[in-house]
Amino acid sequence: MFLASIFTPEKIDNRPVAIDLNKFLGKWYEIARFDHAFERDMEKVVADYKLLPDGMIQVTNSGYKNGKFKETIGKAKTTDTSGLLRVSFFLNFYSDYRVLMIDKDYQYVLVGGSSPKYLWIMSRTPQLSKDILDNLINVAEEKGYDTDKLIFVEQ
């Protein structure tokens, strides 16, 4: 029984919600995230989504690490499931990008991946009110995410 619990993945509800891609495009400020190597120690992180003529989406992530500006450009493609994008920052290795909750006015969003290791809270503005942030954290908890792992990004 103990061994089974070690290898059983955490249960999360990472079903994407439907989005209007055109409203989703544009600039998003990263408010909070789970720690992972590709963004470790990054501050003032911004993601920008731009529709390309071929239907792909250019994803530009930028921020500062140790006072130095860093930028990574990737690509995303839509899927048959609204709210589920496939994102790549390295060759043709794609990962799930799942919109878990989005404000009706597209002002803030909760995003996850295919596993419980990835979670982001993003906003159209560099800060969110405490009420909105608390609500997003509660939604993430209800979906099974360990929100104690969130890192709040200096904007």
mmCIF file of C-alpha atoms in Angstrom:
data_model
loop_
_atom_site.group_PDB
_atom_site.id
_atom_site.type_symbol
_atom_site.label_atom_id
_atom_site.label_comp_id
_atom_site.label_asym_id
_atom_site.label_seq_id
_atom_site.Cartn_x
_atom_site.Cartn_y
_atom_site.Cartn_z
ATOM 1 C CA MET A 1 0.000 0.000 0.000
ATOM 2 C CA PHE A 2 2.804 2.416 0.869
ATOM 3 C CA LEU A 3 4.597 1.843 -2.443
ATOM 4 C CA ALA A 4 1.388 2.418 -4.386
ATOM 5 C CA SER A 5 0.954 5.814 -2.722
ATOM 6 C CA ILE A 6 4.476 6.838 -3.729
ATOM 7 C CA PHE A 7 3.789 6.193 -7.401
ATOM 8 C CA THR A 8 0.203 7.435 -7.534
ATOM 9 C CA PRO A 9 0.148 10.862 -9.164
ATOM 10 C CA GLU A 10 -1.567 13.673 -7.336
ATOM 11 C CA LYS A 11 -5.190 14.079 -8.371
ATOM 12 C CA ILE A 12 -5.910 17.434 -9.933
ATOM 13 C CA ASP A 13 -8.745 18.809 -11.992
ATOM 14 C CA ASN A 14 -6.883 20.329 -14.915
ATOM 15 C CA ARG A 15 -9.741 20.373 -17.396
ATOM 16 C CA PRO A 16 -9.428 23.501 -19.523
ATOM 17 C CA VAL A 17 -12.221 26.038 -19.783
ATOM 18 C CA ALA A 18 -13.345 27.456 -23.114
ATOM 19 C CA ILE A 19 -11.666 30.693 -24.160
ATOM 20 C CA ASP A 20 -11.940 33.237 -26.928
ATOM 21 C CA LEU A 21 -8.394 33.086 -28.281
ATOM 22 C CA ASN A 22 -8.516 36.614 -29.686
ATOM 23 C CA LYS A 23 -9.390 38.004 -26.240
ATOM 24 C CA PHE A 24 -6.676 35.866 -24.631
ATOM 25 C CA LEU A 25 -3.891 37.131 -26.898
ATOM 26 C CA GLY A 26 -1.688 39.971 -25.692
ATOM 27 C CA LYS A 27 0.350 40.792 -22.626
ATOM 28 C CA TRP A 28 0.016 39.004 -19.275
ATOM 29 C CA TYR A 29 1.976 39.708 -16.084
ATOM 30 C CA GLU A 30 3.000 36.698 -14.040
ATOM 31 C CA ILE A 31 1.671 37.183 -10.514
ATOM 32 C CA ALA A 32 2.535 33.768 -9.046
ATOM 33 C CA ARG A 33 3.869 30.402 -10.212
ATOM 34 C CA PHE A 34 5.191 27.089 -9.070
ATOM 35 C CA ASP A 35 8.984 26.897 -9.043
ATOM 36 C CA HIS A 36 10.658 25.273 -12.022
ATOM 37 C CA ALA A 37 14.144 25.499 -13.479
ATOM 38 C CA PHE A 38 13.245 27.482 -16.593
ATOM 39 C CA GLU A 39 11.942 30.461 -14.569
ATOM 40 C CA ARG A 40 13.887 30.122 -11.343
ATOM 41 C CA ASP A 41 14.790 33.477 -9.746
ATOM 42 C CA MET A 42 12.994 35.431 -12.497
ATOM 43 C CA GLU A 43 11.301 38.726 -11.618
ATOM 44 C CA LYS A 44 9.102 41.119 -13.603
ATOM 45 C CA VAL A 45 7.983 38.188 -15.746
ATOM 46 C CA VAL A 46 5.677 38.911 -18.657
ATOM 47 C CA ALA A 47 4.165 36.591 -21.255
ATOM 48 C CA ASP A 48 2.988 37.945 -24.591
ATOM 49 C CA TYR A 49 0.863 35.930 -27.016
ATOM 50 C CA LYS A 50 0.642 36.997 -30.660
ATOM 51 C CA LEU A 51 -1.279 35.248 -33.443
ATOM 52 C CA LEU A 52 0.900 34.579 -36.478
ATOM 53 C CA PRO A 53 -0.310 34.487 -40.106
ATOM 54 C CA ASP A 54 0.038 30.675 -40.195
ATOM 55 C CA GLY A 55 -2.334 30.256 -37.232
ATOM 56 C CA MET A 56 0.430 29.486 -34.738
ATOM 57 C CA ILE A 57 0.862 31.678 -31.668
ATOM 58 C CA GLN A 58 4.171 33.322 -30.858
ATOM 59 C CA VAL A 59 4.820 33.117 -27.118
ATOM 60 C CA THR A 60 7.364 35.586 -25.781
ATOM 61 C CA ASN A 61 8.301 35.172 -22.138
ATOM 62 C CA SER A 62 10.530 37.833 -20.649
ATOM 63 C CA GLY A 63 11.775 38.975 -17.293
ATOM 64 C CA TYR A 64 14.830 39.718 -15.221
ATOM 65 C CA LYS A 65 17.236 37.330 -13.576
ATOM 66 C CA ASN A 66 19.936 38.793 -11.361
ATOM 67 C CA GLY A 67 19.165 42.194 -12.863
ATOM 68 C CA LYS A 68 19.693 41.019 -16.450
ATOM 69 C CA PHE A 69 16.902 40.992 -19.026
ATOM 70 C CA LYS A 70 16.071 37.537 -20.386
ATOM 71 C CA GLU A 71 13.697 36.669 -23.212
ATOM 72 C CA THR A 72 12.561 33.343 -24.614
ATOM 73 C CA ILE A 73 10.450 33.020 -27.724
ATOM 74 C CA GLY A 74 8.394 29.919 -28.288
ATOM 75 C CA LYS A 75 5.365 28.858 -30.208
ATOM 76 C CA ALA A 76 1.972 27.475 -29.395
ATOM 77 C CA LYS A 77 -0.730 25.778 -31.362
ATOM 78 C CA THR A 78 -4.396 25.440 -30.667
ATOM 79 C CA THR A 79 -6.069 22.082 -30.233
ATOM 80 C CA ASP A 80 -9.581 20.771 -30.766
ATOM 81 C CA THR A 81 -10.194 21.590 -27.092
ATOM 82 C CA SER A 82 -10.758 25.274 -26.389
ATOM 83 C CA GLY A 83 -8.517 26.450 -23.549
ATOM 84 C CA LEU A 84 -5.888 23.797 -24.277
ATOM 85 C CA LEU A 85 -2.805 24.972 -26.118
ATOM 86 C CA ARG A 86 0.338 23.023 -26.913
ATOM 87 C CA VAL A 87 3.413 25.182 -26.218
ATOM 88 C CA SER A 88 7.018 24.639 -27.276
ATOM 89 C CA PHE A 89 10.159 26.526 -26.341
ATOM 90 C CA PHE A 90 12.539 23.840 -27.567
ATOM 91 C CA LEU A 91 12.475 22.300 -31.038
ATOM 92 C CA ASN A 92 9.252 20.342 -31.477
ATOM 93 C CA PHE A 93 8.772 19.308 -27.850
ATOM 94 C CA TYR A 94 5.307 20.522 -26.882
ATOM 95 C CA SER A 95 3.719 20.711 -23.430
ATOM 96 C CA ASP A 96 0.139 21.261 -22.398
ATOM 97 C CA TYR A 97 -0.908 24.764 -21.434
ATOM 98 C CA ARG A 98 -4.352 24.580 -19.845
ATOM 99 C CA VAL A 99 -6.507 27.589 -19.037
ATOM 100 C CA LEU A 100 -8.150 26.428 -15.798
ATOM 101 C CA MET A 101 -10.100 29.599 -15.015
ATOM 102 C CA ILE A 102 -10.378 32.977 -16.718
ATOM 103 C CA ASP A 103 -12.113 36.180 -15.775
ATOM 104 C CA LYS A 104 -15.120 37.031 -17.973
ATOM 105 C CA ASP A 105 -13.327 40.234 -19.009
ATOM 106 C CA TYR A 106 -10.008 38.447 -19.624
ATOM 107 C CA GLN A 107 -8.208 40.424 -16.906
ATOM 108 C CA TYR A 108 -6.777 37.478 -14.924
ATOM 109 C CA VAL A 109 -6.245 33.793 -15.509
ATOM 110 C CA LEU A 110 -5.237 30.549 -13.799
ATOM 111 C CA VAL A 111 -3.122 28.262 -15.984
ATOM 112 C CA GLY A 112 -1.854 24.740 -15.407
ATOM 113 C CA GLY A 113 -0.174 21.943 -17.294
ATOM 114 C CA SER A 114 -0.797 18.246 -17.763
ATOM 115 C CA SER A 115 0.643 17.500 -14.314
ATOM 116 C CA PRO A 116 0.283 19.090 -10.868
ATOM 117 C CA LYS A 117 3.837 20.494 -11.178
ATOM 118 C CA TYR A 118 2.796 23.528 -13.203
ATOM 119 C CA LEU A 119 0.591 26.414 -12.136
ATOM 120 C CA TRP A 120 0.553 30.115 -12.972
ATOM 121 C CA ILE A 121 -1.573 33.070 -11.955
ATOM 122 C CA MET A 122 -1.403 35.869 -14.509
ATOM 123 C CA SER A 123 -3.016 39.265 -14.892
ATOM 124 C CA ARG A 124 -3.287 42.045 -17.455
ATOM 125 C CA THR A 125 -1.916 44.363 -14.765
ATOM 126 C CA PRO A 126 1.261 43.982 -12.654
ATOM 127 C CA GLN A 127 -0.771 43.513 -9.451
ATOM 128 C CA LEU A 128 -4.055 41.901 -8.448
ATOM 129 C CA SER A 129 -6.277 42.897 -5.573
ATOM 130 C CA LYS A 130 -6.096 40.652 -2.524
ATOM 131 C CA ASP A 131 -9.702 39.506 -3.093
ATOM 132 C CA ILE A 132 -9.060 38.405 -6.675
ATOM 133 C CA LEU A 133 -5.766 36.737 -5.786
ATOM 134 C CA ASP A 134 -7.384 34.901 -2.848
ATOM 135 C CA ASN A 135 -10.177 33.738 -5.166
ATOM 136 C CA LEU A 136 -7.706 32.385 -7.730
ATOM 137 C CA ILE A 137 -5.765 30.582 -5.019
ATOM 138 C CA ASN A 138 -9.018 29.061 -3.707
ATOM 139 C CA VAL A 139 -9.958 27.869 -7.204
ATOM 140 C CA ALA A 140 -6.514 26.261 -7.564
ATOM 141 C CA GLU A 141 -6.913 24.527 -4.195
ATOM 142 C CA GLU A 142 -10.362 23.259 -5.159
ATOM 143 C CA LYS A 143 -8.804 21.799 -8.307
ATOM 144 C CA GLY A 144 -6.287 19.906 -6.174
ATOM 145 C CA TYR A 145 -3.171 22.070 -6.510
ATOM 146 C CA ASP A 146 -0.834 22.540 -3.542
ATOM 147 C CA THR A 147 -0.939 26.331 -3.422
ATOM 148 C CA ASP A 148 1.630 26.418 -0.619
ATOM 149 C CA LYS A 149 4.141 25.911 -3.459
ATOM 150 C CA LEU A 150 3.236 29.208 -5.132
ATOM 151 C CA ILE A 151 6.017 31.741 -5.538
ATOM 152 C CA PHE A 152 4.814 35.334 -5.775
ATOM 153 C CA VAL A 153 6.623 37.196 -8.521
ATOM 154 C CA GLU A 154 8.106 40.629 -7.916
ATOM 155 C CA GLN A 155 6.647 42.938 -10.538
#
